[in-house]
GROMACS .gro file of N, CA and C in nm:
model
  330
    1UNK      N    1   7.957   5.625   4.273
    1UNK     CA    2   7.991   5.501   4.253
    1UNK      C    3   8.006   5.421   4.085
    2UNK      N    4   7.935   5.430   4.080
    2UNK     CA    5   7.872   5.402   3.873
    2UNK      C    6   7.901   5.212   3.905
    3UNK      N    7   7.937   5.162   3.864
    3UNK     CA    8   7.885   5.023   3.753
    3UNK      C    9   8.005   4.951   3.886
    4UNK      N   10   7.927   4.832   3.952
    4UNK     CA   11   8.036   4.807   4.025
    4UNK      C   12   7.986   4.639   4.005
    5UNK      N   13   8.056   4.532   4.073
    5UNK     CA   14   8.044   4.391   4.089
    5UNK      C   15   8.047   4.376   4.267
    6UNK      N   16   7.942   4.259   4.261
    6UNK     CA   17   7.970   4.239   4.424
    6UNK      C   18   7.948   4.068   4.443
    7UNK      N   19   8.097   3.965   4.408
    7UNK     CA   20   8.073   3.851   4.471
    7UNK      C   21   8.030   3.799   4.588
    8UNK      N   22   7.943   3.697   4.583
    8UNK     CA   23   7.934   3.609   4.677
    8UNK      C   24   7.930   3.472   4.674
    9UNK      N   25   8.059   3.426   4.700
    9UNK     CA   26   8.131   3.247   4.711
    9UNK      C   27   8.014   3.160   4.778
   10UNK      N   28   7.972   3.232   4.886
   10UNK     CA   29   7.864   3.172   4.977
   10UNK      C   30   7.701   3.125   4.913
   11UNK      N   31   7.726   3.214   4.848
   11UNK     CA   32   7.601   3.223   4.795
   11UNK      C   33   7.579   3.211   4.666
   12UNK      N   34   7.660   3.188   4.596
   12UNK     CA   35   7.724   3.146   4.456
   12UNK      C   36   7.612   3.243   4.364
   13UNK      N   37   7.685   3.335   4.397
   13UNK     CA   38   7.557   3.497   4.333
   13UNK      C   39   7.696   3.581   4.305
   14UNK      N   40   7.696   3.675   4.181
   14UNK     CA   41   7.696   3.740   4.140
   14UNK      C   42   7.638   3.881   4.092
   15UNK      N   43   7.663   3.975   4.170
   15UNK     CA   44   7.497   4.120   4.112
   15UNK      C   45   7.605   4.222   4.049
   16UNK      N   46   7.544   4.290   3.979
   16UNK     CA   47   7.600   4.399   3.915
   16UNK      C   48   7.497   4.514   3.982
   17UNK      N   49   7.553   4.632   4.023
   17UNK     CA   50   7.523   4.754   4.057
   17UNK      C   51   7.579   4.859   3.991
   18UNK      N   52   7.463   5.023   3.995
   18UNK     CA   53   7.525   5.138   3.962
   18UNK      C   54   7.494   5.163   4.036
   19UNK      N   55   7.605   5.199   4.181
   19UNK     CA   56   7.639   5.228   4.298
   19UNK      C   57   7.510   5.144   4.381
   20UNK      N   58   7.396   5.215   4.458
   20UNK     CA   59   7.356   5.152   4.501
   20UNK      C   60   7.219   5.041   4.489
   21UNK      N   61   7.171   5.078   4.370
   21UNK     CA   62   7.099   5.006   4.285
   21UNK      C   63   7.147   4.870   4.240
   22UNK      N   64   7.061   4.781   4.261
   22UNK     CA   65   7.095   4.655   4.185
   22UNK      C   66   7.027   4.613   4.029
   23UNK      N   67   7.118   4.541   3.938
   23UNK     CA   68   7.080   4.593   3.837
   23UNK      C   69   7.039   4.439   3.746
   24UNK      N   70   7.148   4.414   3.794
   24UNK     CA   71   7.178   4.192   3.833
   24UNK      C   72   7.190   4.127   3.846
   25UNK      N   73   7.090   4.033   3.874
   25UNK     CA   74   7.190   3.885   3.986
   25UNK      C   75   7.199   3.761   3.889
   26UNK      N   76   7.341   3.708   3.868
   26UNK     CA   77   7.368   3.619   3.781
   26UNK      C   78   7.481   3.476   3.900
   27UNK      N   79   7.417   3.377   3.826
   27UNK     CA   80   7.468   3.238   3.897
   27UNK      C   81   7.604   3.218   3.953
   28UNK      N   82   7.678   3.147   3.960
   28UNK     CA   83   7.823   3.183   3.935
   28UNK      C   84   7.870   3.006   4.045
   29UNK      N   85   7.983   2.977   3.975
   29UNK     CA   86   8.070   2.867   4.078
   29UNK      C   87   8.171   2.908   4.084
   30UNK      N   88   8.227   2.889   4.158
   30UNK     CA   89   8.333   2.996   4.302
   30UNK      C   90   8.440   2.851   4.300
   31UNK      N   91   8.551   2.892   4.345
   31UNK     CA   92   8.667   2.860   4.395
   31UNK      C   93   8.629   2.680   4.552
   32UNK      N   94   8.701   2.603   4.468
   32UNK     CA   95   8.662   2.515   4.589
   32UNK      C   96   8.811   2.501   4.704
   33UNK      N   97   8.713   2.390   4.803
   33UNK     CA   98   8.810   2.404   4.936
   33UNK      C   99   8.969   2.476   4.900
   34UNK      N  100   9.015   2.379   4.851
   34UNK     CA  101   9.179   2.369   4.842
   34UNK      C  102   9.238   2.455   4.741
   35UNK      N  103   9.097   2.559   4.673
   35UNK     CA  104   9.229   2.653   4.586
   35UNK      C  105   9.080   2.768   4.568
   36UNK      N  106   9.019   2.787   4.704
   36UNK     CA  107   8.960   2.936   4.649
   36UNK      C  108   8.945   3.061   4.628
   37UNK      N  109   8.815   3.098   4.602
   37UNK     CA  110   8.793   3.231   4.526
   37UNK      C  111   8.868   3.349   4.624
   38UNK      N  112   8.988   3.435   4.602
   38UNK     CA  113   8.991   3.508   4.731
   38UNK      C  114   8.914   3.575   4.703
   39UNK      N  115   8.882   3.647   4.871
   39UNK     CA  116   8.831   3.773   4.919
   39UNK      C  117   8.937   3.880   4.938
   40UNK      N  118   8.843   3.998   4.868
   40UNK     CA  119   8.929   4.122   4.845
   40UNK      C  120   8.797   4.230   4.729
   41UNK      N  121   8.938   4.332   4.768
   41UNK     CA  122   8.880   4.459   4.606
   41UNK      C  123   8.950   4.409   4.490
   42UNK      N  124   8.927   4.388   4.401
   42UNK     CA  125   9.015   4.402   4.247
   42UNK      C  126   8.929   4.532   4.149
   43UNK      N  127   9.038   4.510   4.001
   43UNK     CA  128   8.926   4.564   3.884
   43UNK      C  129   8.954   4.495   3.762
   44UNK      N  130   8.860   4.430   3.691
   44UNK     CA  131   8.878   4.428   3.556
   44UNK      C  132   8.980   4.464   3.459
   45UNK      N  133   9.044   4.390   3.445
   45UNK     CA  134   9.205   4.444   3.357
   45UNK      C  135   9.195   4.430   3.214
   46UNK      N  136   9.099   4.333   3.246
   46UNK     CA  137   9.103   4.292   3.045
   46UNK      C  138   8.977   4.222   3.014
   47UNK      N  139   8.934   4.147   2.869
   47UNK     CA  140   8.886   4.111   2.819
   47UNK      C  141   8.909   4.029   2.709
   48UNK      N  142   8.936   3.903   2.684
   48UNK     CA  143   8.968   3.784   2.599
   48UNK      C  144   8.810   3.765   2.541
   49UNK      N  145   8.771   3.783   2.424
   49UNK     CA  146   8.672   3.681   2.409
   49UNK      C  147   8.802   3.543   2.308
   50UNK      N  148   8.689   3.408   2.376
   50UNK     CA  149   8.718   3.313   2.272
   50UNK      C  150   8.849   3.278   2.331
   51UNK      N  151   8.827   3.248   2.474
   51UNK     CA  152   9.006   3.233   2.528
   51UNK      C  153   9.035   3.048   2.487
   52UNK      N  154   8.920   2.985   2.446
   52UNK     CA  155   8.903   2.841   2.474
   52UNK      C  156   8.935   2.776   2.571
   53UNK      N  157   8.932   2.647   2.565
   53UNK     CA  158   8.929   2.562   2.661
   53UNK      C  159   8.824   2.555   2.798
   54UNK      N  160   8.798   2.599   2.909
   54UNK     CA  161   8.782   2.583   2.972
   54UNK      C  162   8.720   2.685   3.048
   55UNK      N  163   8.739   2.789   2.945
   55UNK     CA  164   8.662   2.953   2.990
   55UNK      C  165   8.588   2.936   2.942
   56UNK      N  166   8.491   2.920   2.867
   56UNK     CA  167   8.403   2.951   2.743
   56UNK      C  168   8.393   3.066   2.627
   57UNK      N  169   8.311   3.140   2.692
   57UNK     CA  170   8.289   3.235   2.534
   57UNK      C  171   8.389   3.364   2.593
   58UNK      N  172   8.445   3.352   2.658
   58UNK     CA  173   8.539   3.485   2.708
   58UNK      C  174   8.597   3.502   2.869
   59UNK      N  175   8.703   3.568   2.837
   59UNK     CA  176   8.724   3.559   2.972
   59UNK      C  177   8.751   3.726   3.030
   60UNK      N  178   8.769   3.766   3.193
   60UNK     CA  179   8.798   3.887   3.251
   60UNK      C  180   8.886   3.875   3.284
   61UNK      N  181   8.998   3.918   3.320
   61UNK     CA  182   9.079   3.861   3.422
   61UNK      C  183   9.054   4.037   3.477
   62UNK      N  184   9.089   3.973   3.591
   62UNK     CA  185   9.130   4.036   3.732
   62UNK      C  186   9.204   4.119   3.769
   63UNK      N  187   9.215   4.163   3.863
   63UNK     CA  188   9.380   4.255   3.909
   63UNK      C  189   9.474   4.169   3.983
   64UNK      N  190   9.382   4.073   4.046
   64UNK     CA  191   9.501   3.937   4.142
   64UNK      C  192   9.541   3.863   4.032
   65UNK      N  193   9.656   3.867   4.023
   65UNK     CA  194   9.705   3.758   3.913
   65UNK      C  195   9.664   3.659   3.923
   66UNK      N  196   9.637   3.562   3.739
   66UNK     CA  197   9.549   3.443   3.790
   66UNK      C  198   9.449   3.414   3.790
   67UNK      N  199   9.353   3.508   3.796
   67UNK     CA  200   9.196   3.462   3.849
   67UNK      C  201   9.124   3.557   3.748
   68UNK      N  202   9.018   3.547   3.709
   68UNK     CA  203   8.875   3.589   3.641
   68UNK      C  204   8.783   3.542   3.674
   69UNK      N  205   8.695   3.651   3.593
   69UNK     CA  206   8.535   3.577   3.545
   69UNK      C  207   8.527   3.524   3.438
   70UNK      N  208   8.511   3.433   3.374
   70UNK     CA  209   8.492   3.338   3.292
   70UNK      C  210   8.365   3.285   3.284
   71UNK      N  211   8.332   3.245   3.140
   71UNK     CA  212   8.221   3.148   3.092
   71UNK      C  213   8.289   3.030   3.110
   72UNK      N  214   8.223   2.916   3.087
   72UNK     CA  215   8.241   2.790   3.103
   72UNK      C  216   8.231   2.689   3.043
   73UNK      N  217   8.261   2.574   3.011
   73UNK     CA  218   8.258   2.465   2.893
   73UNK      C  219   8.189   2.354   2.968
   74UNK      N  220   8.154   2.337   3.114
   74UNK     CA  221   8.112   2.266   3.174
   74UNK      C  222   7.965   2.348   3.244
   75UNK      N  223   7.869   2.356   3.154
   75UNK     CA  224   7.768   2.465   3.250
   75UNK      C  225   7.696   2.394   3.422
   76UNK      N  226   7.701   2.300   3.428
   76UNK     CA  227   7.637   2.212   3.540
   76UNK      C  228   7.740   2.271   3.688
   77UNK      N  229   7.868   2.311   3.663
   77UNK     CA  230   7.903   2.364   3.717
   77UNK      C  231   7.891   2.493   3.829
   78UNK      N  232   7.804   2.560   3.816
   78UNK     CA  233   7.748   2.699   3.805
   78UNK      C  234   7.664   2.678   3.938
   79UNK      N  235   7.693   2.711   4.030
   79UNK     CA  236   7.615   2.722   4.159
   79UNK      C  237   7.677   2.613   4.278
   80UNK      N  238   7.806   2.568   4.246
   80UNK     CA  239   7.884   2.475   4.349
   80UNK      C  240   8.018   2.498   4.333
   81UNK      N  241   8.082   2.490   4.447
   81UNK     CA  242   8.257   2.516   4.482
   81UNK      C  243   8.355   2.423   4.422
   82UNK      N  244   8.349   2.449   4.304
   82UNK     CA  245   8.412   2.402   4.172
   82UNK      C  246   8.601   2.391   4.070
   83UNK      N  247   8.613   2.522   4.117
   83UNK     CA  248   8.728   2.609   3.972
   83UNK      C  249   8.823   2.602   4.134
   84UNK      N  250   8.932   2.673   4.041
   84UNK     CA  251   9.091   2.674   4.107
   84UNK      C  252   9.079   2.822   4.164
   85UNK      N  253   8.969   2.882   4.170
   85UNK     CA  254   8.977   3.026   4.214
   85UNK      C  255   8.921   3.108   4.141
   86UNK      N  256   8.907   3.079   4.006
   86UNK     CA  257   8.776   3.150   3.971
   86UNK      C  258   8.632   3.166   3.971
   87UNK      N  259   8.574   3.279   3.912
   87UNK     CA  260   8.455   3.288   3.881
   87UNK      C  261   8.363   3.257   3.772
   88UNK      N  262   8.302   3.126   3.782
   88UNK     CA  263   8.256   3.157   3.667
   88UNK      C  264   8.092   3.139   3.660
   89UNK      N  265   8.082   3.142   3.528
   89UNK     CA  266   7.946   3.180   3.451
   89UNK      C  267   7.896   3.121   3.307
   90UNK      N  268   7.765   3.067   3.312
   90UNK     CA  269   7.688   3.024   3.200
   90UNK      C  270   7.758   3.143   3.095
   91UNK      N  271   7.746   3.068   3.007
   91UNK     CA  272   7.827   3.185   2.884
   91UNK      C  273   7.705   3.272   2.876
   92UNK      N  274   7.612   3.265   2.804
   92UNK     CA  275   7.527   3.380   2.841
   92UNK      C  276   7.521   3.445   2.867
   93UNK      N  277   7.555   3.457   3.007
   93UNK     CA  278   7.557   3.579   3.135
   93UNK      C  279   7.710   3.586   3.133
   94UNK      N  280   7.823   3.563   3.086
   94UNK     CA  281   7.940   3.654   3.090
   94UNK      C  282   7.985   3.733   3.013
   95UNK      N  283   7.875   3.657   2.893
   95UNK     CA  284   7.867   3.790   2.752
   95UNK      C  285   7.835   3.905   2.822
   96UNK      N  286   7.673   3.885   2.888
   96UNK     CA  287   7.605   4.004   2.930
   96UNK      C  288   7.654   4.083   2.980
   97UNK      N  289   7.736   4.004   3.112
   97UNK     CA  290   7.776   4.119   3.254
   97UNK      C  291   7.876   4.214   3.141
   98UNK      N  292   8.002   4.094   3.019
   98UNK     CA  293   8.095   4.204   3.005
   98UNK      C  294   7.990   4.319   2.876
   99UNK      N  295   7.857   4.282   2.866
   99UNK     CA  296   7.892   4.403   2.766
   99UNK      C  297   7.808   4.510   2.881
  100UNK      N  298   7.778   4.501   3.011
  100UNK     CA  299   7.760   4.630   3.059
  100UNK      C  300   7.884   4.661   3.184
  101UNK      N  301   8.018   4.577   3.162
  101UNK     CA  302   8.101   4.630   3.239
  101UNK      C  303   8.240   4.659   3.167
  102UNK      N  304   8.291   4.765   3.160
  102UNK     CA  305   8.452   4.815   3.131
  102UNK      C  306   8.543   4.786   3.185
  103UNK      N  307   8.678   4.762   3.136
  103UNK     CA  308   8.768   4.759   3.211
  103UNK      C  309   8.771   4.873   3.309
  104UNK      N  310   8.845   4.819   3.414
  104UNK     CA  311   8.855   4.908   3.496
  104UNK      C  312   8.721   4.888   3.669
  105UNK      N  313   8.598   4.840   3.606
  105UNK     CA  314   8.494   4.807   3.687
  105UNK      C  315   8.584   4.757   3.803
  106UNK      N  316   8.511   4.758   3.955
  106UNK     CA  317   8.526   4.727   4.041
  106UNK      C  318   8.464   4.595   4.095
  107UNK      N  319   8.515   4.493   4.130
  107UNK     CA  320   8.531   4.392   4.169
  107UNK      C  321   8.511   4.367   4.340
  108UNK      N  322   8.416   4.362   4.438
  108UNK     CA  323   8.408   4.303   4.520
  108UNK      C  324   8.375   4.138   4.517
  109UNK      N  325   8.479   4.053   4.653
  109UNK     CA  326   8.454   3.947   4.665
  109UNK      C  327   8.451   3.937   4.801
  110UNK      N  328   8.359   3.786   4.897
  110UNK     CA  329   8.311   3.786   4.980
  110UNK      C  330   8.270   3.668   4.965
   0.00000   0.00000   0.00000
């Protein structure tokens, strides 16, 4: 199965796995009630360093158009339902995660 990502919107956690072995857990911010993070199985399709604005230091696009895992210019938002559906991470965490995953990595959102 290799490296994959599990996102729990209710727990505000992103977990990185290698097969069934948990490698790391990161705190995240997720979509608010009117713009929820979409549940499902996706893949990382691109990485864009320095996207600017609210996306912090890095954007990793998902196979669901207009959704991604990204840094933030508002670190206090981590741990809350605040986004338009994307997964927000601390800038240092999204850089760490990006260094561990490749294009094509699976992402399961529940």
